[in-house]
Amino acid sequence: MSVISVIIPAWNHAEALGRCLASLEAQDEKNIEVIVVDDASTDETERVLRGVRPSFPFQVIRLAENRGAAAARNVGAERAMSPFLLFLDADVTLRRDALEKMRAALEANPGVAFVYASFRFGWKRFKSGVFDAARLQAMPYIHTTALLRAEAFPGFDESLKKFQDWDVWLTMVERGGRGLFIPEELFAVAVRKEGMSRWLPSMVHRLPWPILGWMPREIANYRYWERVVKEKHQRINA
């Protein structure tokens, strides 16, 4: 049995998916299985996947209709057979020692539920930072690309359209789990105009939009789902 199940939700990621899978093929950690969940893509994703000949156990699940990243991840997790899980977006590439370092950190710390690292989004470096439950309650600073114990995985809330990963980390912490930070840049996220990977500078978020009388849709969407997640966990902790 593989030690790590890597679950990749893919929706119209044909161009990026090959690079993601190549970074998995190049991993120093070889004891993995990879599950790609094609979320009813309409581009060349299916053709790309038909041409994949990996050295690791590999399966593809094609959904009949687009259900969103959270649902795709949950479908993949149901098929996973390993004690450790890694949810890897199709536009992420891993440093070749990423899985090896994450696995070693998780195995060396039996009281830890998940491990995470710094990463690069295009040109921008995100340092993440040491695990702090209070900070996590206040803001989403841990990326989806973290290695977690399958037994502690609570499932992604499919009703959330944003911050599904933040919700998972908060739920795990509320159940007694804690995270561990690896102070290295272990992966990179490609910049996309649309899809799962979007980022706006913090300066944009800090602007006094209510005073200005107008708010960009991306900012309004961010603030709405941020409030939904915070209110959900305030109810849980009440």
GROMACS .gro file of C-alpha atoms in nm:
model
  238
    1MET     CA    1   0.000   0.000   0.000
    2SER     CA    2   0.119   0.352  -0.079
    3VAL     CA    3   0.200   0.585   0.209
    4ILE     CA    4   0.070   0.903   0.042
    5SER     CA    5  -0.243   0.945  -0.168
    6VAL     CA    6  -0.216   1.255  -0.387
    7ILE     CA    7  -0.559   1.380  -0.496
    8ILE     CA    8  -0.576   1.625  -0.787
    9PRO     CA    9  -0.905   1.800  -0.873
   10ALA     CA   10  -0.887   1.915  -1.236
   11TRP     CA   11  -1.125   2.143  -1.420
   12ASN     CA   12  -1.002   2.270  -1.759
   13HIS     CA   13  -0.638   2.237  -1.650
   14ALA     CA   14  -0.506   2.055  -1.957
   15GLU     CA   15  -0.206   2.284  -1.998
   16ALA     CA   16  -0.098   2.282  -1.632
   17LEU     CA   17  -0.183   1.921  -1.550
   18GLY     CA   18   0.114   1.774  -1.735
   19ARG     CA   19   0.358   1.988  -1.536
   20CYS     CA   20   0.187   1.892  -1.210
   21LEU     CA   21   0.211   1.520  -1.289
   22ALA     CA   22   0.573   1.557  -1.404
   23SER     CA   23   0.662   1.711  -1.066
   24LEU     CA   24   0.509   1.403  -0.899
   25GLU     CA   25   0.705   1.169  -1.125
   26ALA     CA   26   1.024   1.349  -1.020
   27GLN     CA   27   0.959   1.317  -0.645
   28ASP     CA   28   1.225   1.159  -0.424
   29GLU     CA   29   0.934   1.000  -0.236
   30LYS     CA   30   0.822   0.707  -0.455
   31ASN     CA   31   0.568   0.541  -0.228
   32ILE     CA   32   0.265   0.729  -0.359
   33GLU     CA   33  -0.059   0.679  -0.545
   34VAL     CA   34  -0.218   0.956  -0.753
   35ILE     CA   35  -0.590   1.009  -0.807
   36VAL     CA   36  -0.702   1.269  -1.061
   37VAL     CA   37  -1.066   1.377  -1.045
   38ASP     CA   38  -1.165   1.535  -1.377
   39ASP     CA   39  -1.446   1.769  -1.277
   40ALA     CA   40  -1.628   1.750  -1.615
   41SER     CA   41  -1.359   1.945  -1.801
   42THR     CA   42  -1.445   2.080  -2.148
   43ASP     CA   43  -1.086   2.136  -2.267
   44GLU     CA   44  -0.817   1.880  -2.353
   45THR     CA   45  -0.784   1.743  -1.999
   46GLU     CA   46  -0.921   1.399  -2.092
   47ARG     CA   47  -0.679   1.368  -2.385
   48VAL     CA   48  -0.384   1.469  -2.164
   49LEU     CA   49  -0.478   1.208  -1.903
   50ARG     CA   50  -0.509   0.933  -2.164
   51GLY     CA   51  -0.146   0.995  -2.255
   52VAL     CA   52  -0.011   0.968  -1.900
   53ARG     CA   53   0.211   0.666  -1.829
   54PRO     CA   54   0.332   0.720  -1.471
   55SER     CA   55   0.555   0.496  -1.264
   56PHE     CA   56   0.322   0.522  -0.962
   57PRO     CA   57  -0.028   0.374  -0.911
   58PHE     CA   58  -0.260   0.608  -1.100
   59GLN     CA   59  -0.634   0.637  -1.142
   60VAL     CA   60  -0.863   0.887  -1.310
   61ILE     CA   61  -1.220   0.959  -1.204
   62ARG     CA   62  -1.432   1.155  -1.451
   63LEU     CA   63  -1.736   1.331  -1.309
   64ALA     CA   64  -2.043   1.356  -1.532
   65GLU     CA   65  -2.109   1.715  -1.432
   66ASN     CA   66  -1.904   1.997  -1.285
   67ARG     CA   67  -1.937   1.982  -0.906
   68GLY     CA   68  -1.657   2.213  -0.789
   69ALA     CA   69  -1.317   2.159  -0.629
   70ALA     CA   70  -1.447   2.061  -0.284
   71ALA     CA   71  -1.668   1.784  -0.421
   72ALA     CA   72  -1.391   1.661  -0.653
   73ARG     CA   73  -1.149   1.637  -0.361
   74ASN     CA   74  -1.402   1.447  -0.151
   75VAL     CA   75  -1.461   1.199  -0.435
   76GLY     CA   76  -1.085   1.142  -0.461
   77ALA     CA   77  -1.049   1.101  -0.084
   78GLU     CA   78  -1.313   0.827  -0.086
   79ARG     CA   79  -1.090   0.625  -0.321
   80ALA     CA   80  -0.765   0.693  -0.134
   81MET     CA   81  -0.596   0.397   0.033
   82SER     CA   82  -0.302   0.564   0.210
   83PRO     CA   83  -0.258   0.684   0.570
   84PHE     CA   84  -0.150   1.030   0.448
   85LEU     CA   85  -0.338   1.257   0.205
   86LEU     CA   86  -0.220   1.549  -0.009
   87PHE     CA   87  -0.474   1.759  -0.200
   88LEU     CA   88  -0.282   1.904  -0.493
   89ASP     CA   89  -0.437   2.156  -0.731
   90ALA     CA   90  -0.354   2.088  -1.096
   91ASP     CA   91  -0.169   2.418  -1.133
   92VAL     CA   92   0.076   2.336  -0.851
   93THR     CA   93   0.424   2.191  -0.903
   94LEU     CA   94   0.617   2.038  -0.615
   95ARG     CA   95   0.986   2.067  -0.537
   96ARG     CA   96   1.133   1.721  -0.584
   97ASP     CA   97   1.186   1.667  -0.211
   98ALA     CA   98   0.850   1.813  -0.104
   99LEU     CA   99   0.666   1.487  -0.031
  100GLU     CA  100   0.971   1.333   0.133
  101LYS     CA  101   1.012   1.629   0.370
  102MET     CA  102   0.642   1.645   0.452
  103ARG     CA  103   0.620   1.273   0.520
  104ALA     CA  104   0.930   1.279   0.743
  105ALA     CA  105   0.791   1.573   0.944
  106LEU     CA  106   0.453   1.405   0.992
  107GLU     CA  107   0.607   1.071   1.093
  108ALA     CA  108   0.848   1.239   1.336
  109ASN     CA  109   0.563   1.424   1.508
  110PRO     CA  110   0.283   1.178   1.595
  111GLY     CA  111   0.084   1.449   1.773
  112VAL     CA  112   0.057   1.659   1.456
  113ALA     CA  113  -0.245   1.625   1.224
  114PHE     CA  114  -0.102   1.808   0.921
  115VAL     CA  115   0.219   1.969   0.796
  116TYR     CA  116   0.251   2.262   0.557
  117ALA     CA  117   0.519   2.484   0.404
  118SER     CA  118   0.590   2.814   0.235
  119PHE     CA  119   0.527   2.840  -0.138
  120ARG     CA  120   0.550   3.070  -0.438
  121PHE     CA  121   0.252   3.208  -0.628
  122GLY     CA  122   0.392   3.332  -0.957
  123TRP     CA  123   0.662   3.581  -0.848
  124LYS     CA  124   0.513   3.631  -0.499
  125ARG     CA  125   0.648   3.431  -0.204
  126PHE     CA  126   0.406   3.327   0.069
  127LYS     CA  127   0.596   3.245   0.387
  128SER     CA  128   0.296   3.097   0.574
  129GLY     CA  129   0.448   3.088   0.925
  130VAL     CA  130   0.454   2.877   1.239
  131PHE     CA  131   0.132   2.713   1.344
  132ASP     CA  132  -0.089   2.936   1.558
  133ALA     CA  133  -0.450   2.836   1.623
  134ALA     CA  134  -0.555   3.193   1.709
  135ARG     CA  135  -0.402   3.328   1.390
  136LEU     CA  136  -0.573   3.053   1.189
  137GLN     CA  137  -0.909   3.149   1.338
  138ALA     CA  138  -0.850   3.505   1.222
  139MET     CA  139  -0.719   3.442   0.870
  140PRO     CA  140  -0.653   3.169   0.610
  141TYR     CA  141  -0.275   3.144   0.598
  142ILE     CA  142  -0.227   2.770   0.529
  143HIS     CA  143  -0.245   2.651   0.166
  144THR     CA  144  -0.442   2.348   0.049
  145THR     CA  145  -0.112   2.175  -0.039
  146ALA     CA  146  -0.049   2.030   0.305
  147LEU     CA  147   0.008   1.667   0.403
  148LEU     CA  148  -0.248   1.538   0.651
  149ARG     CA  149  -0.337   1.220   0.831
  150ALA     CA  150  -0.626   1.048   0.655
  151GLU     CA  151  -0.779   0.951   0.991
  152ALA     CA  152  -0.806   1.321   1.083
  153PHE     CA  153  -0.953   1.441   0.751
  154PRO     CA  154  -1.306   1.580   0.812
  155GLY     CA  155  -1.404   1.621   0.446
  156PHE     CA  156  -1.445   1.942   0.250
  157ASP     CA  157  -1.765   2.141   0.303
  158GLU     CA  158  -1.918   2.140  -0.046
  159SER     CA  159  -2.151   2.429   0.038
  160LEU     CA  160  -1.855   2.667   0.055
  161LYS     CA  161  -1.750   2.830  -0.272
  162LYS     CA  162  -1.431   2.973  -0.123
  163PHE     CA  163  -1.196   2.896   0.169
  164GLN     CA  164  -1.278   2.524   0.172
  165ASP     CA  165  -0.921   2.448   0.282
  166TRP     CA  166  -0.934   2.704   0.565
  167ASP     CA  167  -1.254   2.538   0.684
  168VAL     CA  168  -1.080   2.197   0.684
  169TRP     CA  169  -0.785   2.322   0.894
  170LEU     CA  170  -1.019   2.496   1.139
  171THR     CA  171  -1.230   2.183   1.175
  172MET     CA  172  -0.924   1.966   1.237
  173VAL     CA  173  -0.798   2.208   1.503
  174GLU     CA  174  -1.140   2.218   1.672
  175ARG     CA  175  -1.124   1.839   1.692
  176GLY     CA  176  -0.791   1.852   1.874
  177GLY     CA  177  -0.551   1.844   1.579
  178ARG     CA  178  -0.263   2.082   1.525
  179GLY     CA  179  -0.038   2.175   1.237
  180LEU     CA  180   0.338   2.191   1.190
  181PHE     CA  181   0.518   2.442   0.968
  182ILE     CA  182   0.812   2.340   0.748
  183PRO     CA  183   1.007   2.666   0.694
  184GLU     CA  184   1.094   2.595   0.331
  185GLU     CA  185   0.943   2.683  -0.005
  186LEU     CA  186   0.829   2.339  -0.121
  187PHE     CA  187   0.595   2.416  -0.410
  188ALA     CA  188   0.485   2.676  -0.663
  189VAL     CA  189   0.140   2.778  -0.784
  190ALA     CA  190   0.097   2.895  -1.144
  191VAL     CA  191  -0.091   3.221  -1.200
  192ARG     CA  192  -0.420   3.175  -1.384
  193LYS     CA  193  -0.669   3.432  -1.509
  194GLU     CA  194  -0.951   3.208  -1.392
  195GLY     CA  195  -1.002   2.886  -1.200
  196MET     CA  196  -0.881   2.782  -0.855
  197SER     CA  197  -0.573   3.001  -0.825
  198ARG     CA  198  -0.640   3.372  -0.787
  199TRP     CA  199  -0.462   3.628  -0.572
  200LEU     CA  200  -0.494   4.002  -0.511
  201PRO     CA  201  -0.235   4.212  -0.325
  202SER     CA  202  -0.313   4.274   0.043
  203MET     CA  203  -0.312   4.648  -0.030
  204VAL     CA  204  -0.624   4.598  -0.244
  205HIS     CA  205  -0.801   4.423   0.043
  206ARG     CA  206  -0.713   4.705   0.284
  207LEU     CA  207  -0.865   4.984   0.075
  208PRO     CA  208  -1.175   5.146   0.237
  209TRP     CA  209  -1.420   5.014  -0.022
  210PRO     CA  210  -1.741   5.096   0.177
  211ILE     CA  211  -1.630   5.459   0.201
  212LEU     CA  212  -1.552   5.464  -0.170
  213GLY     CA  213  -1.905   5.348  -0.241
  214TRP     CA  214  -1.800   5.060  -0.467
  215MET     CA  215  -1.627   4.726  -0.423
  216PRO     CA  216  -1.474   4.496  -0.688
  217ARG     CA  217  -1.660   4.168  -0.725
  218GLU     CA  218  -1.352   3.967  -0.627
  219ILE     CA  219  -1.317   4.160  -0.299
  220ALA     CA  220  -1.689   4.133  -0.224
  221ASN     CA  221  -1.678   3.758  -0.289
  222TYR     CA  222  -1.371   3.721  -0.066
  223ARG     CA  223  -1.531   3.909   0.222
  224TYR     CA  224  -1.862   3.725   0.192
  225TRP     CA  225  -1.711   3.376   0.213
  226GLU     CA  226  -1.464   3.487   0.481
  227ARG     CA  227  -1.762   3.591   0.691
  228VAL     CA  228  -1.946   3.264   0.620
  229VAL     CA  229  -1.650   3.053   0.738
  230LYS     CA  230  -1.593   3.264   1.050
  231GLU     CA  231  -1.962   3.253   1.146
  232LYS     CA  232  -1.973   2.875   1.094
  233HIS     CA  233  -1.684   2.819   1.333
  234GLN     CA  234  -1.808   3.075   1.584
  235ARG     CA  235  -2.130   2.869   1.605
  236ILE     CA  236  -1.930   2.549   1.651
  237ASN     CA  237  -1.720   2.702   1.928
  238ALA     CA  238  -2.009   2.879   2.102
   0.00000   0.00000   0.00000
